[in-house]
PDB file of C-alpha atoms in Angstrom:
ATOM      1  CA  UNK T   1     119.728 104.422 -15.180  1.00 24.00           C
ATOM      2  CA  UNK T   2     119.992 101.976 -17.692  1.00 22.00           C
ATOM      3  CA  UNK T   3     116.865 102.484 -19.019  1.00 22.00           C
ATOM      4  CA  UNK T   4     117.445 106.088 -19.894  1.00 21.00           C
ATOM      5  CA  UNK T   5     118.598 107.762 -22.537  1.00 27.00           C
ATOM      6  CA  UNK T   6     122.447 108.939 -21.773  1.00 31.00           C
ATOM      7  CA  UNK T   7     121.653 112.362 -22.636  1.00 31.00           C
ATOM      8  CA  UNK T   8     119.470 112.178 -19.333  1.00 27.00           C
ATOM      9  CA  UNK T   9     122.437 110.788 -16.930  1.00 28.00           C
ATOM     10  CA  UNK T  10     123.608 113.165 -14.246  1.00 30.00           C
ATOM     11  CA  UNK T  11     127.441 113.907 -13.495  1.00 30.00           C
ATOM     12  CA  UNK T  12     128.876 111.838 -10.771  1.00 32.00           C
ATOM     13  CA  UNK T  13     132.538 110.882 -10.051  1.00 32.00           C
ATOM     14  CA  UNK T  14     133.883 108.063  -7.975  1.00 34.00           C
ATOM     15  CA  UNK T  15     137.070 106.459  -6.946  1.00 30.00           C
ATOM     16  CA  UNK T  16     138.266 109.122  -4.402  1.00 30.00           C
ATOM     17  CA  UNK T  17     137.749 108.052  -0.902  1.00 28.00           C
ATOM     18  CA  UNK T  18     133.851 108.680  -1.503  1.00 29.00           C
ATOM     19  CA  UNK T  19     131.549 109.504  -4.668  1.00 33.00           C
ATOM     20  CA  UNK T  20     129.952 112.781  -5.234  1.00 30.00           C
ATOM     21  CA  UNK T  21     126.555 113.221  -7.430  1.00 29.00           C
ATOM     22  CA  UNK T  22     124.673 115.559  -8.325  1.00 26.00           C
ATOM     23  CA  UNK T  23     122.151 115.705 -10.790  1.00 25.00           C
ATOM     24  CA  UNK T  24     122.217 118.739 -13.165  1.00 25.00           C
ATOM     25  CA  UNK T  25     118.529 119.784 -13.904  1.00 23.00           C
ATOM     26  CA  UNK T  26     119.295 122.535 -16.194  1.00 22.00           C
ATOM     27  CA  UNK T  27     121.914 120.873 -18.472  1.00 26.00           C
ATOM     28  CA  UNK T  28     121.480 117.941 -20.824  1.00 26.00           C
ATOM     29  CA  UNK T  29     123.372 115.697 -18.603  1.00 28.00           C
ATOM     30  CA  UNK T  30     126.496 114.505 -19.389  1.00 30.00           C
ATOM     31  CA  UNK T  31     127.190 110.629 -20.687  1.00 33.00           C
ATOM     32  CA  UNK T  32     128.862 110.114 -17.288  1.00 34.00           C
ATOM     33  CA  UNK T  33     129.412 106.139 -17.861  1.00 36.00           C
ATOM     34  CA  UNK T  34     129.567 106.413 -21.627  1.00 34.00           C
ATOM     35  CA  UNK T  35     131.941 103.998 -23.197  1.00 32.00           C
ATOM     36  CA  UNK T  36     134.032 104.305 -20.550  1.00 34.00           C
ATOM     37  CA  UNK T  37     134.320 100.414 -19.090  1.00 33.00           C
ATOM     38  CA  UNK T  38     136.688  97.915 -20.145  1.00 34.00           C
ATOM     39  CA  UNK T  39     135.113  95.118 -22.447  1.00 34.00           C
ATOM     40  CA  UNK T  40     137.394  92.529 -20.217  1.00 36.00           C
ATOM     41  CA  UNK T  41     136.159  93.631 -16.985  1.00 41.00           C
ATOM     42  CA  UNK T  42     136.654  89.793 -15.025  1.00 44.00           C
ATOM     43  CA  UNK T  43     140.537  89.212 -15.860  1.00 48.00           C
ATOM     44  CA  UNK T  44     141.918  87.433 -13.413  1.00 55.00           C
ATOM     45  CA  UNK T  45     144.904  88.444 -10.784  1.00 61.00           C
ATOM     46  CA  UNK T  46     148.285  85.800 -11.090  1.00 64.00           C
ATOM     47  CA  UNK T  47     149.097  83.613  -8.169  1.00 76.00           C
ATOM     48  CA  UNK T  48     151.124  85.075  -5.386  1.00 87.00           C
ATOM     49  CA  UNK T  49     153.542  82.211  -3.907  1.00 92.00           C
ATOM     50  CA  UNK T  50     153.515  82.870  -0.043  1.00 95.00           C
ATOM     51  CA  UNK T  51     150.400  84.720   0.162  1.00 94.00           C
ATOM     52  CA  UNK T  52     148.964  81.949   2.504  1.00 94.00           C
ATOM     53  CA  UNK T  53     145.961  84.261   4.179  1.00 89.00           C
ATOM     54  CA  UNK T  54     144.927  85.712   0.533  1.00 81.00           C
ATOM     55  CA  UNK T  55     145.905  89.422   1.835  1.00 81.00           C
ATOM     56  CA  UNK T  56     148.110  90.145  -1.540  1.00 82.00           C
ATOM     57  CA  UNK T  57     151.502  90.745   0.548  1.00 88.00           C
ATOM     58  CA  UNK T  58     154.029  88.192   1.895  1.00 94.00           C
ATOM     59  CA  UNK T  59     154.374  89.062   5.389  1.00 96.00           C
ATOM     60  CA  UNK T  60     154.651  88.008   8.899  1.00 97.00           C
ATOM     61  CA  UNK T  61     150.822  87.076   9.104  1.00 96.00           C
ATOM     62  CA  UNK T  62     151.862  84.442   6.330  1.00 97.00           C
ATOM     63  CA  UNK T  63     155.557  83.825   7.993  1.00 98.00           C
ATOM     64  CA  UNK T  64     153.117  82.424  11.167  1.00 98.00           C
ATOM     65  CA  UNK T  65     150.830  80.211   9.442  1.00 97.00           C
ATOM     66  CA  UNK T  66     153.504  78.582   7.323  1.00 98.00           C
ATOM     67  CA  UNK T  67     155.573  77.705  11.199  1.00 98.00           C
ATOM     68  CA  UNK T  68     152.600  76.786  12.283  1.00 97.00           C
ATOM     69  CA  UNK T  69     152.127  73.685   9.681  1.00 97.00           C
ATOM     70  CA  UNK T  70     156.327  73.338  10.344  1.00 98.00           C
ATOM     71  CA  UNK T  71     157.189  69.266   9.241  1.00 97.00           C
ATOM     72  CA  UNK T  72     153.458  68.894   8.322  1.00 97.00           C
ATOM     73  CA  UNK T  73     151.280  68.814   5.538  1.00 95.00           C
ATOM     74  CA  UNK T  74     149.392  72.194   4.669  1.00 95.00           C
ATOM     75  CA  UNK T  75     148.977  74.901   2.339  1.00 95.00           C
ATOM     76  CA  UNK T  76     152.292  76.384   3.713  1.00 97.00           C
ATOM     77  CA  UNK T  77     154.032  73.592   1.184  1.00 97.00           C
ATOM     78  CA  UNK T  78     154.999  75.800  -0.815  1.00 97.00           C
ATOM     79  CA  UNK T  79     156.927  73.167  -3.286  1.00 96.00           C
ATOM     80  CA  UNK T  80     154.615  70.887  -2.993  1.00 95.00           C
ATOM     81  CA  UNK T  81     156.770  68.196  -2.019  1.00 96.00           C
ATOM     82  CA  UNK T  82     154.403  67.052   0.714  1.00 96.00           C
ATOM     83  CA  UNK T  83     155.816  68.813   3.898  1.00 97.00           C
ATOM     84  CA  UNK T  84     156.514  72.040   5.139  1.00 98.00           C
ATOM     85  CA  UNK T  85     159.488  72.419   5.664  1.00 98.00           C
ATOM     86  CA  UNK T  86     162.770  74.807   4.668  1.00 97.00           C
ATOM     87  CA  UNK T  87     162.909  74.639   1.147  1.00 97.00           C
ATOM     88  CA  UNK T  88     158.723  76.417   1.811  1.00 98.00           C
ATOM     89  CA  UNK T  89     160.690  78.902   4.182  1.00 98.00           C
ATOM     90  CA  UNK T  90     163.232  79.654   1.487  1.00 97.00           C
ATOM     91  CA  UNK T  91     160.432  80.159  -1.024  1.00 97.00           C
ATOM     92  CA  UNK T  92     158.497  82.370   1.485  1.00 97.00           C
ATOM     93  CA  UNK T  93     161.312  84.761   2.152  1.00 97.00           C
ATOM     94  CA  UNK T  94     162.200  84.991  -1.423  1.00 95.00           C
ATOM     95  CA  UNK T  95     158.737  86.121  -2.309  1.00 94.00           C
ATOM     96  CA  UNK T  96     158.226  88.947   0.727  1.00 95.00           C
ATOM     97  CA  UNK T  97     156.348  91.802   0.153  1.00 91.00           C
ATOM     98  CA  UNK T  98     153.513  93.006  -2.019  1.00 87.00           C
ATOM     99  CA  UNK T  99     152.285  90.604  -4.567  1.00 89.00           C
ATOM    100  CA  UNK T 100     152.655  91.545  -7.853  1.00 87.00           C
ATOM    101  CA  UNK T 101     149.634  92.882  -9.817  1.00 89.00           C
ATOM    102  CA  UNK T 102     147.866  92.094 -13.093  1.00 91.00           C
ATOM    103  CA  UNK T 103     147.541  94.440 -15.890  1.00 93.00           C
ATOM    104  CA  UNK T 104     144.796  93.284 -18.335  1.00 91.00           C
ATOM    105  CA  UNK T 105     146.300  92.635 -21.897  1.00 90.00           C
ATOM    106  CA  UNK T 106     144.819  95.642 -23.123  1.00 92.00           C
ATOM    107  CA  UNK T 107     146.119  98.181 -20.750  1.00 94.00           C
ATOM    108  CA  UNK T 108     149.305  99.784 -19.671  1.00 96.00           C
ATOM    109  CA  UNK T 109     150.147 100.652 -15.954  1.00 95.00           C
ATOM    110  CA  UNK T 110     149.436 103.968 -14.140  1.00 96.00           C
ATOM    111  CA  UNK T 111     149.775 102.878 -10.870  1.00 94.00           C
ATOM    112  CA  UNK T 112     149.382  99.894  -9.148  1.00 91.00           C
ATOM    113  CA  UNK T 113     148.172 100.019  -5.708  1.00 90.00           C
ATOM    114  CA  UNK T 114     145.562 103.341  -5.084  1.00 91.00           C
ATOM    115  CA  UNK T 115     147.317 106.139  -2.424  1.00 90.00           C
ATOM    116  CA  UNK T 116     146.137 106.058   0.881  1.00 90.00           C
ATOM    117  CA  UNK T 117     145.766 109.870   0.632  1.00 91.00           C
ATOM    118  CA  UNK T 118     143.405 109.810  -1.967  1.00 89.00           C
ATOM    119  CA  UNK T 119     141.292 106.496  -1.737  1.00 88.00           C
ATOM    120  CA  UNK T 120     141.053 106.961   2.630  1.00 88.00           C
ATOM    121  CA  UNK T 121     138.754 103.961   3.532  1.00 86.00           C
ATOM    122  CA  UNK T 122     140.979 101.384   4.354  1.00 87.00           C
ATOM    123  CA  UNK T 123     138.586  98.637   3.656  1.00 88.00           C
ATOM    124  CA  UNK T 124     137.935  99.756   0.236  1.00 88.00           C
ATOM    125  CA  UNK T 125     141.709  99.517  -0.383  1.00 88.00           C
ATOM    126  CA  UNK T 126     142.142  96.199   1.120  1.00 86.00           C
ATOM    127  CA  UNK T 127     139.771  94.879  -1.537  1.00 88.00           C
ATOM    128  CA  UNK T 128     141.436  96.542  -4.227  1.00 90.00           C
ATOM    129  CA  UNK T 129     144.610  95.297  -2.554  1.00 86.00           C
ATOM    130  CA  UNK T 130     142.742  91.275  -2.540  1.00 84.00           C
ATOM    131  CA  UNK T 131     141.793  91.518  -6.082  1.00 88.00           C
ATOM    132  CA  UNK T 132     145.242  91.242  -7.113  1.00 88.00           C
ATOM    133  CA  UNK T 133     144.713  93.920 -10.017  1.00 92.00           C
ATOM    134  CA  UNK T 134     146.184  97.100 -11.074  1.00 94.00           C
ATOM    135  CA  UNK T 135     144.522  99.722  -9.682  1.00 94.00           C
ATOM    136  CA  UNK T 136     144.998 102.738 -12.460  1.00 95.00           C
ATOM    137  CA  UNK T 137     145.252 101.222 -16.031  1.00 96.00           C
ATOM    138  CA  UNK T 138     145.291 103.113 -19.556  1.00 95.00           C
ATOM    139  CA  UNK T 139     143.336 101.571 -21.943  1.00 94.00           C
ATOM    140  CA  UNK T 140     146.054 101.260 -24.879  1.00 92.00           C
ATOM    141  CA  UNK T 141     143.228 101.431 -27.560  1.00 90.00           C
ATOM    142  CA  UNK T 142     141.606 104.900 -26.724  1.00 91.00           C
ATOM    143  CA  UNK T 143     144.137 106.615 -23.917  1.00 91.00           C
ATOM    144  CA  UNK T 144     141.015 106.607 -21.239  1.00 93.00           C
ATOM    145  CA  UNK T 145     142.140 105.941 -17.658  1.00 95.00           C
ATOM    146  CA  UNK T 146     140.316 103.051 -16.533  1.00 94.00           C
ATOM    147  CA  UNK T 147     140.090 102.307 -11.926  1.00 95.00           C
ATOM    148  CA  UNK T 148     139.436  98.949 -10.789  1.00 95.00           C
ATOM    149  CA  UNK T 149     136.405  99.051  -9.087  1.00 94.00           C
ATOM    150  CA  UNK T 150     137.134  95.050  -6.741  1.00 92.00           C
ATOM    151  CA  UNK T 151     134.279  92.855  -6.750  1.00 92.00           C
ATOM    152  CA  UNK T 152     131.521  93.063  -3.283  1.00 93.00           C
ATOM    153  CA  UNK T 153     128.390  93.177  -1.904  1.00 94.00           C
ATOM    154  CA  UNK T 154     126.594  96.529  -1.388  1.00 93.00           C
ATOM    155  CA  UNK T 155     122.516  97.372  -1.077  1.00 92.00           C
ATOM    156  CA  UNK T 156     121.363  98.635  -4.311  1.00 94.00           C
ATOM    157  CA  UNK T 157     118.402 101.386  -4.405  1.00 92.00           C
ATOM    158  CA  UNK T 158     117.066 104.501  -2.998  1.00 90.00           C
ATOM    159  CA  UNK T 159     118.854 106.257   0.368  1.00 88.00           C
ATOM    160  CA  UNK T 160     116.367 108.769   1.556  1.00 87.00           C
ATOM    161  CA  UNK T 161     117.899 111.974   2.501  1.00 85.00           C
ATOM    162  CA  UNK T 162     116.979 115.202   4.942  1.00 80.00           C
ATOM    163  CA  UNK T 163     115.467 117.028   1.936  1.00 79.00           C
ATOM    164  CA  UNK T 164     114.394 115.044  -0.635  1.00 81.00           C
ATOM    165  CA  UNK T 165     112.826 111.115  -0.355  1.00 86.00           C
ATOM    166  CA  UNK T 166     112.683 107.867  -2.811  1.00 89.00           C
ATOM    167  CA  UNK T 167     110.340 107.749  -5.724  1.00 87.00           C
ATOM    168  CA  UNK T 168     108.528 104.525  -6.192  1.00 87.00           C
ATOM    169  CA  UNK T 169     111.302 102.719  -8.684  1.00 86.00           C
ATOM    170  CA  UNK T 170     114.207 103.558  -6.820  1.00 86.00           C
ATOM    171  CA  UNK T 171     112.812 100.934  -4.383  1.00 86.00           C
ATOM    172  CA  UNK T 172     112.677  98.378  -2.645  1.00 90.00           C
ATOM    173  CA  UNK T 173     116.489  98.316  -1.890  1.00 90.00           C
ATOM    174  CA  UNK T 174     118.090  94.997  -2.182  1.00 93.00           C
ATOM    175  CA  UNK T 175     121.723  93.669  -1.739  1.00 95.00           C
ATOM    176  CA  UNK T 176     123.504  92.802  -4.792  1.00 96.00           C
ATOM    177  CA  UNK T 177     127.092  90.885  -4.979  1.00 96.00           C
ATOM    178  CA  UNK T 178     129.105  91.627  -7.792  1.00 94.00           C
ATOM    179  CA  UNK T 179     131.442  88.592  -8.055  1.00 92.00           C
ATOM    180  CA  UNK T 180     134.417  90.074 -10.205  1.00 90.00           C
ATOM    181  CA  UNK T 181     136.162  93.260  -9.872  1.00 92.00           C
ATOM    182  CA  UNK T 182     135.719  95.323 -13.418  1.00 92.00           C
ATOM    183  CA  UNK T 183     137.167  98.665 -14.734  1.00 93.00           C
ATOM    184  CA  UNK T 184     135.351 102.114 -15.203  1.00 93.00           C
ATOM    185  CA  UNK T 185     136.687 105.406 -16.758  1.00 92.00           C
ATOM    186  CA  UNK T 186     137.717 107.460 -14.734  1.00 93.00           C
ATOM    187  CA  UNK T 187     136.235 110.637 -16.454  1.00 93.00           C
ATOM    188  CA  UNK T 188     133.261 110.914 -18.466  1.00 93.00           C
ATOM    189  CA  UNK T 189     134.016 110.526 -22.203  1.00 94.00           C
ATOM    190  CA  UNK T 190     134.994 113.613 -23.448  1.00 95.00           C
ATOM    191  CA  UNK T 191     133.995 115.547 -26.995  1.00 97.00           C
ATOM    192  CA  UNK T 192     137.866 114.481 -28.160  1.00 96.00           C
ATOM    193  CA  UNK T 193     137.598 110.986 -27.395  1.00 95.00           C
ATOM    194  CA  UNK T 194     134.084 110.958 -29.332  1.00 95.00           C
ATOM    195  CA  UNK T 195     135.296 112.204 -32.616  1.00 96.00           C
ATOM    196  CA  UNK T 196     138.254 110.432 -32.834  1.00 95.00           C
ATOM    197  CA  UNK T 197     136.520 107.012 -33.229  1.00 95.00           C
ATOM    198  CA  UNK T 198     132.848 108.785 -34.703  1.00 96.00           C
ATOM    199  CA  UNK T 199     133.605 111.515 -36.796  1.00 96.00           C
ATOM    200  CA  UNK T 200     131.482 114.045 -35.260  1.00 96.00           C
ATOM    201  CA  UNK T 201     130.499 116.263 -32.540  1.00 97.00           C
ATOM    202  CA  UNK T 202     126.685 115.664 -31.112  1.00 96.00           C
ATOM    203  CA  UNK T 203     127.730 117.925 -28.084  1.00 96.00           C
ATOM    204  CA  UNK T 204     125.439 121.499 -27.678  1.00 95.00           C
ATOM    205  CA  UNK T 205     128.669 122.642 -25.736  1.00 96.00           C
ATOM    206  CA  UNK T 206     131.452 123.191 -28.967  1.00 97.00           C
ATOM    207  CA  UNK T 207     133.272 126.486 -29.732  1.00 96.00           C
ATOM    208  CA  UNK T 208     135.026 126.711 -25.806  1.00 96.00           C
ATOM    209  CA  UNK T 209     138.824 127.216 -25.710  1.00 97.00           C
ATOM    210  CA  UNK T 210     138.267 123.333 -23.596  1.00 97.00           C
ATOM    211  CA  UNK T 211     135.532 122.045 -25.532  1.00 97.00           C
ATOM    212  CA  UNK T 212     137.627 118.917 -26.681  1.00 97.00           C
ATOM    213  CA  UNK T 213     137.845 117.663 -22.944  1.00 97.00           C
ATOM    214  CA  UNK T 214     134.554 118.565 -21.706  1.00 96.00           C
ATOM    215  CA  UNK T 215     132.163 115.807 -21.785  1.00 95.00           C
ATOM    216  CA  UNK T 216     130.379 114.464 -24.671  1.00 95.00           C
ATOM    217  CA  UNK T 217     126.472 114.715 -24.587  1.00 94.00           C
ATOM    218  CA  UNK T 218     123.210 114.590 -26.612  1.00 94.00           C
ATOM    219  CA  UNK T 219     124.018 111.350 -27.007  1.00 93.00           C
ATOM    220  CA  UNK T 220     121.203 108.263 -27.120  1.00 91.00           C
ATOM    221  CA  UNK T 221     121.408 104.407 -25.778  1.00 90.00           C
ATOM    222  CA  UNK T 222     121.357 103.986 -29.687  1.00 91.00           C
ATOM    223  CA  UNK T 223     124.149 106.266 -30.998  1.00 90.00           C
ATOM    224  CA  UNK T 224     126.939 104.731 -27.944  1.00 92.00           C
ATOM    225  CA  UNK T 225     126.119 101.506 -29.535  1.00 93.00           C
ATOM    226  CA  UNK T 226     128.756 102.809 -32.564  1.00 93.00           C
ATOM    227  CA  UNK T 227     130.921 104.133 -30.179  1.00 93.00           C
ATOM    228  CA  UNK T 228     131.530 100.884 -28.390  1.00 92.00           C
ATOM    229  CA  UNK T 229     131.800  98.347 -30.989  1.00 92.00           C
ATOM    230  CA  UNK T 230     134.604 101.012 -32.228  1.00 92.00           C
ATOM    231  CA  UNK T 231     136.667 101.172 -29.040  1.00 91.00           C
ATOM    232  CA  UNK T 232     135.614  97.421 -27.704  1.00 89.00           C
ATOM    233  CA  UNK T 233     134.039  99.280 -24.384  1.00 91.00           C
ATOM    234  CA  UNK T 234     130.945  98.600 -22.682  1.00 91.00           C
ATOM    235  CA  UNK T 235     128.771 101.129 -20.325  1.00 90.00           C
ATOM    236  CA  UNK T 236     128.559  99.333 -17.232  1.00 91.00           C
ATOM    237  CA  UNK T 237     125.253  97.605 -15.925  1.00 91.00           C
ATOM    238  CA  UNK T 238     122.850  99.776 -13.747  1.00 92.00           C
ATOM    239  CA  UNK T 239     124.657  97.479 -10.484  1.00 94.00           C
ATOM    240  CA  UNK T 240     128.068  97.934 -11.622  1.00 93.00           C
ATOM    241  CA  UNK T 241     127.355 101.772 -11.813  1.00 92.00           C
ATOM    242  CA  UNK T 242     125.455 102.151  -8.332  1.00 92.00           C
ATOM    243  CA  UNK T 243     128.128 100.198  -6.643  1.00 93.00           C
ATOM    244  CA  UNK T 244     131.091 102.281  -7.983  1.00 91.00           C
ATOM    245  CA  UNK T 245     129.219 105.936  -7.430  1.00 88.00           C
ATOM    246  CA  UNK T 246     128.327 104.836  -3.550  1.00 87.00           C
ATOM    247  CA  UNK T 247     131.996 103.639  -3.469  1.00 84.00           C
ATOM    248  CA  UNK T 248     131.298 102.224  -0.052  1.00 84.00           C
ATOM    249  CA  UNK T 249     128.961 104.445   1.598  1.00 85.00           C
ATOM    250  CA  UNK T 250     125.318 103.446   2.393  1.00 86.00           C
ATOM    251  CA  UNK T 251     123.834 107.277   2.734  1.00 86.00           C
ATOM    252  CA  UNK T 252     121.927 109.254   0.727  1.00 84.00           C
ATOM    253  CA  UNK T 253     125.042 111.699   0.147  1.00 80.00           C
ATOM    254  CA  UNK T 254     128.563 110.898   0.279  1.00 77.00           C
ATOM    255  CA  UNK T 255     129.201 112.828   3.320  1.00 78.00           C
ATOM    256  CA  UNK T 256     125.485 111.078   5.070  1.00 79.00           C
ATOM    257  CA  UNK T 257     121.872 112.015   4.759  1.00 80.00           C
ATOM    258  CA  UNK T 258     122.589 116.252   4.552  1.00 78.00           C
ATOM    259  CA  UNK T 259     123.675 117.794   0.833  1.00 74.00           C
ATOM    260  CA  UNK T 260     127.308 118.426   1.263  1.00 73.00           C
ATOM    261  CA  UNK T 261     128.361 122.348   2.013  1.00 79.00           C
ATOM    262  CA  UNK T 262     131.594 121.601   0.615  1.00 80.00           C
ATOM    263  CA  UNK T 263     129.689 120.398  -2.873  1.00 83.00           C
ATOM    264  CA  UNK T 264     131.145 123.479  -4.702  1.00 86.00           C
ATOM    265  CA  UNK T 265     134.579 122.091  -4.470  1.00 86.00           C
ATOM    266  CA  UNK T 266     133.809 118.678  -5.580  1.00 85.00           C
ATOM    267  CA  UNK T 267     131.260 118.926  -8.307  1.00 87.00           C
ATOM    268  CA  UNK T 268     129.503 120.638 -10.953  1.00 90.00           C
ATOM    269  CA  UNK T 269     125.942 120.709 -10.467  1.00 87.00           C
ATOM    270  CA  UNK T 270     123.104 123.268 -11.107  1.00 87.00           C
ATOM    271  CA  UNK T 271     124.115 126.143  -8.794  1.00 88.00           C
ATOM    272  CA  UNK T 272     127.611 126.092 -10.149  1.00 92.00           C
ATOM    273  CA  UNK T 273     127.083 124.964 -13.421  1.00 92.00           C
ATOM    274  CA  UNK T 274     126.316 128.190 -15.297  1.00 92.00           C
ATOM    275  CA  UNK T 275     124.167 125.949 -17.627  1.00 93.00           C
ATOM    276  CA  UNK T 276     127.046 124.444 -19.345  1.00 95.00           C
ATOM    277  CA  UNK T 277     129.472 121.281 -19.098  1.00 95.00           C
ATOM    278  CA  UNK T 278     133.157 121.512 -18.150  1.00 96.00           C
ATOM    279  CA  UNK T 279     135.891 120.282 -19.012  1.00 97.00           C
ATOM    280  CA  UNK T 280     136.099 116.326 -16.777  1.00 95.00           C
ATOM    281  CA  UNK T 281     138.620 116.219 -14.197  1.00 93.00           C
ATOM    282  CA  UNK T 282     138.173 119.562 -13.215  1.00 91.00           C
ATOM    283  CA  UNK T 283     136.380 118.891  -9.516  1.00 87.00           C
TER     284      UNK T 283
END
């Protein structure tokens, strides 16, 4: 992963309810991660008055604890006057309901809290939920659409599948804790996005009526080094990348340890392909 050259990345994408990758053996593989992760990936989510069990909404669950601590001293003193009592209720009630959400300084909101339609695992939106960030930003600087991916723990390394096993560096597997939630394009960077900031096209795949929004490629560890110190990005670390492709799953695949049958729907990949990138977004 981070050890390779870009050019030799395969095309993944994440932030649905699961991640889908596929490696494309017959294409220099697209710069999946390139440039595409927010420089000030650890800002930190505003205080939420009320929020007394750290769930991001004012609600009943909170409503309980605070009559719990009633003419006592606990966290539900809310004024801080040294007991609970209704001046905290008054507070409580004023605040119920979602917690508002930070938007870094250098982004603009999308949308705040992910659709339960699209991102289906419940636990995975709880934590985006607990973070207390946005949850689809625009970077202001370069128009990319950034995701929050919230901090956790996950096992890092090689899931062995029906078909195909680990090879020796993909192991041993090991669990990793991210302690900070951090942003991540939510496309590949595409040819467009590239010259704007470099000037030039390195991509084999120019001349299509969508060329400008397919992804960039042919691209080294060397040449992105431009790129980000002229959009303030950074690619994420091999963790950070491994934990937002598996997006919560521990399988080989995203659907378990069998290649999906449905994989023509939700990616490009070799037998799809037609030896050639398309434009990102597209599956």
């Amino acid at each position: 992963m981070t050890t390779r050259r870009l050019s030799e990345f395969g095309n993944f994408k994440c932030f649905k309810s699961r991640c889908s990758f596929r490696s494309l053996t017959t294409l220099s593989a697209l710069a999946a991660c390139a440039a595409a992760l927010a420089v000030a990936p650890t800002a930190r989510a505003q205080s939420c008055v009320g929020d007394l069990n750290g769930d991001r909404i004012v609600n009943g669950s909170d409503l309980g604890i605070l009559l719990g601590q009633w003419e006592q001293v606990g966290p539900g003193d809310l004024d801080g006057n040294g007991v609970v009592d209704g001046a905290d209720l008054g507070i409580m009630l004023g605040a119920w309901g979602p917690c508002a959400v930070t938007v870094p300084s250098w982004a603009t909101l999308v949308e705040a809290m992910p659709d339960p339609a699209v991102v289906t695992d419940s636990t995975l939106r709880a934590a985006i939920s607990a973070s207390g960030m946005a949850w689809r930003v625009l970077d202001t600087a370069t128009q990319m659409e950034m995701l929050l991916v919230p901090q956790g723990t996950f096992t890092m390394g090689c899931t062995a599948s029906n078909a195909f096993g680990c090879v020796s560096n993909e192991n041993p597997t090991h669990s990793v804790t991210l302690t900070q939630p951090f942003y991540m394009g939510r496309y590949e960077v595409t040819q467009l996005q590239w010259v704007v900031r470099m000037g030039s096209n390195p991509s084999s795949f120019q001349g299509y009526s969508d060329s400008a929004n397919r992804p960039v490629e042919q691209v080294s560890w060397t040449t992105v080094q431009g790129y980000l110190s002229a959009t303030n990005l950074r690619l994420p670390s091999e963790a950070e990348w491994e934990f937002a492709c598996r997006a919560g799953t521990t399988t080989a695949f995203n659907n378990g340890s069998s290649d999906d049958p449905t994989v023509d729907t939700i990616a490009w990949y070799g037998s799809n392909a037609r030896n050639q990138t398309h434009a990102v977004g597209g599956k």
